[in-house]
PDB file of C-alpha atoms in Angstrom:
ATOM      1  CA  MET A 190     -17.346 -46.140  12.832  1.00 51.00           C
ATOM      2  CA  LYS A 191     -20.933 -44.963  13.196  1.00 52.00           C
ATOM      3  CA  CYS A 192     -23.865 -47.199  12.299  1.00 50.00           C
ATOM      4  CA  THR A 193     -27.129 -45.756  11.084  1.00 48.00           C
ATOM      5  CA  LYS A 194     -30.664 -46.877  10.428  1.00 48.00           C
ATOM      6  CA  THR A 195     -31.332 -47.781   6.832  1.00 46.00           C
ATOM      7  CA  SER A 196     -34.382 -46.644   4.869  1.00 44.00           C
ATOM      8  CA  PHE A 197     -36.314 -49.597   6.293  1.00 47.00           C
ATOM      9  CA  GLN A 198     -35.474 -48.381   9.816  1.00 52.00           C
ATOM     10  CA  LYS A 199     -33.429 -51.526  10.618  1.00 64.00           C
ATOM     11  CA  ILE A 200     -30.752 -50.949  13.329  1.00 68.00           C
ATOM     12  CA  HIS A 201     -27.368 -51.977  12.446  1.00 76.00           C
ATOM     13  CA  GLN A 202     -24.813 -53.360  15.109  1.00 87.00           C
ATOM     14  CA  GLN A 203     -21.185 -52.537  15.042  1.00 90.00           C
ATOM     15  CA  TYR A 204     -18.886 -55.537  14.632  1.00 90.00           C
ATOM     16  CA  ARG A 205     -15.028 -56.013  14.777  1.00 92.00           C
ATOM     17  CA  ILE A 206     -12.935 -58.953  13.601  1.00 90.00           C
ATOM     18  CA  VAL A 207      -9.981 -59.240  16.028  1.00 91.00           C
ATOM     19  CA  VAL A 208      -7.087 -61.716  15.866  1.00 89.00           C
ATOM     20  CA  GLU A 209      -5.228 -62.807  18.889  1.00 88.00           C
ATOM     21  CA  CYS A 210      -1.514 -64.044  18.464  1.00 83.00           C
ATOM     22  CA  LYS A 211      -0.261 -67.132  19.995  1.00 81.00           C
ATOM     23  CA  ASN A 212       1.541 -65.181  22.647  1.00 72.00           C
ATOM     24  CA  ARG A 213      -1.915 -64.018  23.857  1.00 66.00           C
ATOM     25  CA  THR A 214      -0.596 -60.523  24.511  1.00 73.00           C
ATOM     26  CA  THR A 215      -1.131 -59.309  21.018  1.00 79.00           C
ATOM     27  CA  LYS A 216      -4.478 -58.399  19.572  1.00 84.00           C
ATOM     28  CA  LEU A 217      -5.081 -56.691  16.260  1.00 85.00           C
ATOM     29  CA  ALA A 218      -8.467 -55.545  14.719  1.00 87.00           C
ATOM     30  CA  LEU A 219      -8.520 -56.487  11.219  1.00 90.00           C
ATOM     31  CA  ALA A 220     -11.819 -55.107  10.184  1.00 90.00           C
ATOM     32  CA  GLY A 221     -14.855 -53.233  11.456  1.00 90.00           C
ATOM     33  CA  PHE A 222     -18.293 -53.039   9.979  1.00 89.00           C
ATOM     34  CA  CYS A 223     -21.995 -52.359  10.486  1.00 88.00           C
ATOM     35  CA  ALA A 224     -24.625 -55.175   9.939  1.00 86.00           C
ATOM     36  CA  GLU A 225     -28.076 -56.346  10.958  1.00 85.00           C
ATOM     37  CA  GLU A 226     -27.955 -58.548  13.959  1.00 82.00           C
ATOM     38  CA  GLN A 227     -29.820 -61.216  12.151  1.00 83.00           C
ATOM     39  CA  THR A 228     -26.676 -61.786  10.031  1.00 84.00           C
ATOM     40  CA  GLU A 229     -24.666 -63.134  12.957  1.00 85.00           C
ATOM     41  CA  ALA A 230     -25.192 -66.815  12.121  1.00 86.00           C
ATOM     42  CA  THR A 231     -24.016 -66.201   8.588  1.00 88.00           C
ATOM     43  CA  LEU A 232     -20.890 -64.218   9.836  1.00 87.00           C
ATOM     44  CA  PHE A 233     -20.043 -67.180  12.014  1.00 87.00           C
ATOM     45  CA  ARG A 234     -20.188 -69.548   9.167  1.00 90.00           C
ATOM     46  CA  TYR A 235     -17.975 -67.240   7.113  1.00 90.00           C
ATOM     47  CA  LEU A 236     -15.415 -66.770   9.807  1.00 89.00           C
ATOM     48  CA  TYR A 237     -15.268 -70.561  10.427  1.00 91.00           C
ATOM     49  CA  ASN A 238     -14.774 -71.150   6.712  1.00 91.00           C
ATOM     50  CA  MET A 239     -12.093 -68.524   6.669  1.00 89.00           C
ATOM     51  CA  CYS A 240     -10.270 -70.226   9.497  1.00 89.00           C
ATOM     52  CA  LEU A 241     -10.349 -73.434   7.600  1.00 91.00           C
ATOM     53  CA  LEU A 242      -8.807 -71.843   4.550  1.00 92.00           C
ATOM     54  CA  SER A 243      -6.102 -69.953   6.367  1.00 91.00           C
ATOM     55  CA  ASP A 244      -2.909 -71.590   7.410  1.00 91.00           C
ATOM     56  CA  GLY A 245      -3.375 -69.964  10.752  1.00 89.00           C
ATOM     57  CA  SER A 246      -0.854 -67.114  10.150  1.00 87.00           C
ATOM     58  CA  LEU A 247      -1.667 -63.420  10.470  1.00 85.00           C
ATOM     59  CA  VAL A 248      -0.633 -62.799   6.794  1.00 85.00           C
ATOM     60  CA  SER A 249      -2.980 -65.500   5.503  1.00 87.00           C
ATOM     61  CA  THR A 250      -5.828 -64.614   7.572  1.00 89.00           C
ATOM     62  CA  HIS A 251      -5.530 -61.032   6.629  1.00 88.00           C
ATOM     63  CA  GLY A 252      -5.207 -61.855   2.935  1.00 89.00           C
ATOM     64  CA  LEU A 253      -8.319 -63.968   3.089  1.00 91.00           C
ATOM     65  CA  LEU A 254     -10.284 -61.206   4.873  1.00 90.00           C
ATOM     66  CA  CYS A 255      -9.206 -58.618   2.295  1.00 88.00           C
ATOM     67  CA  GLY A 256     -10.393 -60.949  -0.431  1.00 87.00           C
ATOM     68  CA  VAL A 257     -13.938 -61.627   1.071  1.00 88.00           C
ATOM     69  CA  LEU A 258     -14.923 -58.483   2.820  1.00 86.00           C
ATOM     70  CA  GLN A 259     -16.355 -56.945  -0.451  1.00 84.00           C
ATOM     71  CA  GLN A 260     -18.339 -60.094  -1.100  1.00 87.00           C
ATOM     72  CA  TRP A 261     -19.664 -60.127   2.474  1.00 85.00           C
ATOM     73  CA  GLN A 262     -20.809 -56.403   2.104  1.00 86.00           C
ATOM     74  CA  ASN A 263     -22.854 -57.391  -0.992  1.00 86.00           C
ATOM     75  CA  THR A 264     -24.241 -60.691   0.451  1.00 85.00           C
ATOM     76  CA  LEU A 265     -25.084 -59.419   3.966  1.00 84.00           C
ATOM     77  CA  SER A 266     -26.032 -55.912   2.967  1.00 82.00           C
ATOM     78  CA  ILE A 267     -23.424 -54.414   5.067  1.00 84.00           C
ATOM     79  CA  PRO A 268     -23.633 -50.552   4.564  1.00 81.00           C
ATOM     80  CA  SER A 269     -20.053 -49.619   5.682  1.00 80.00           C
ATOM     81  CA  ALA A 270     -16.760 -51.371   6.393  1.00 84.00           C
ATOM     82  CA  GLN A 271     -13.261 -50.567   7.360  1.00 86.00           C
ATOM     83  CA  LEU A 272     -10.364 -52.952   6.711  1.00 85.00           C
ATOM     84  CA  LEU A 273      -6.908 -52.811   7.807  1.00 84.00           C
ATOM     85  CA  LYS A 274      -5.083 -52.417   4.529  1.00 80.00           C
ATOM     86  CA  SER A 275      -1.618 -53.795   5.310  1.00 77.00           C
ATOM     87  CA  VAL A 276      -0.095 -55.601   8.261  1.00 71.00           C
ATOM     88  CA  ALA A 277       3.336 -54.328   9.527  1.00 65.00           C
ATOM     89  CA  PHE A 278       4.053 -56.626  12.418  1.00 62.00           C
ATOM     90  CA  GLU A 279       7.259 -57.796  13.961  1.00 62.00           C
ATOM     91  CA  SER A 280       6.462 -61.406  12.812  1.00 65.00           C
ATOM     92  CA  PRO A 281       3.683 -61.442  10.286  1.00 58.00           C
ATOM     93  CA  LEU A 282       3.937 -65.270   9.748  1.00 65.00           C
ATOM     94  CA  ALA A 283       3.236 -65.637  13.483  1.00 72.00           C
ATOM     95  CA  LYS A 284       0.485 -68.110  14.283  1.00 83.00           C
ATOM     96  CA  LEU A 285      -2.880 -66.936  15.548  1.00 88.00           C
ATOM     97  CA  GLN A 286      -4.484 -68.123  18.655  1.00 88.00           C
ATOM     98  CA  ALA A 287      -7.906 -66.943  17.915  1.00 88.00           C
ATOM     99  CA  LEU A 288     -10.225 -65.153  15.423  1.00 89.00           C
ATOM    100  CA  CYS A 289     -12.805 -63.211  17.436  1.00 89.00           C
ATOM    101  CA  LEU A 290     -15.937 -61.376  16.552  1.00 89.00           C
ATOM    102  CA  TYR A 291     -17.151 -58.513  18.774  1.00 92.00           C
ATOM    103  CA  ARG A 292     -20.324 -56.736  18.732  1.00 91.00           C
ATOM    104  CA  THR A 293     -21.384 -53.352  19.966  1.00 90.00           C
ATOM    105  CA  LYS A 294     -25.204 -52.669  20.355  1.00 85.00           C
ATOM    106  CA  VAL A 295     -26.388 -49.184  20.472  1.00 78.00           C
ATOM    107  CA  GLY A 296     -25.792 -47.738  23.989  1.00 80.00           C
ATOM    108  CA  GLU A 297     -24.053 -50.934  25.253  1.00 85.00           C
ATOM    109  CA  GLU A 298     -20.421 -51.844  25.720  1.00 90.00           C
ATOM    110  CA  GLU A 299     -18.606 -54.093  23.239  1.00 88.00           C
ATOM    111  CA  LYS A 300     -18.914 -57.730  23.779  1.00 90.00           C
ATOM    112  CA  LEU A 301     -17.095 -60.824  22.551  1.00 89.00           C
ATOM    113  CA  ILE A 302     -19.764 -63.021  20.680  1.00 88.00           C
ATOM    114  CA  ASN A 303     -17.740 -65.648  18.829  1.00 79.00           C
ATOM    115  CA  ARG A 304     -14.019 -66.897  19.205  1.00 80.00           C
TER     116      ARG A 304
END
């Protein structure tokens, strides 16, 4: 995904939402999007609320994310987003260890910013 400057010359950062399964060896990127760095605090709140609503399974978390990503795009002025459409996993009801948010700034390596 390539992030660009908007007409106001605001630089968007790249973000990925990644889940880690309880076995800690399986990580799965559920979504990727571009957003302004100033929206991170709001993203943290949204992800926290999503964790509270989820039963902790991959299927539940993915379903919630599918339901809210379009709303996030409108609320946070996210110009582009990619979402994993379906989850084909050996155990889709497997419990998750963590929901992580990664950020990549222009010219830098990806960094975990919230878990």
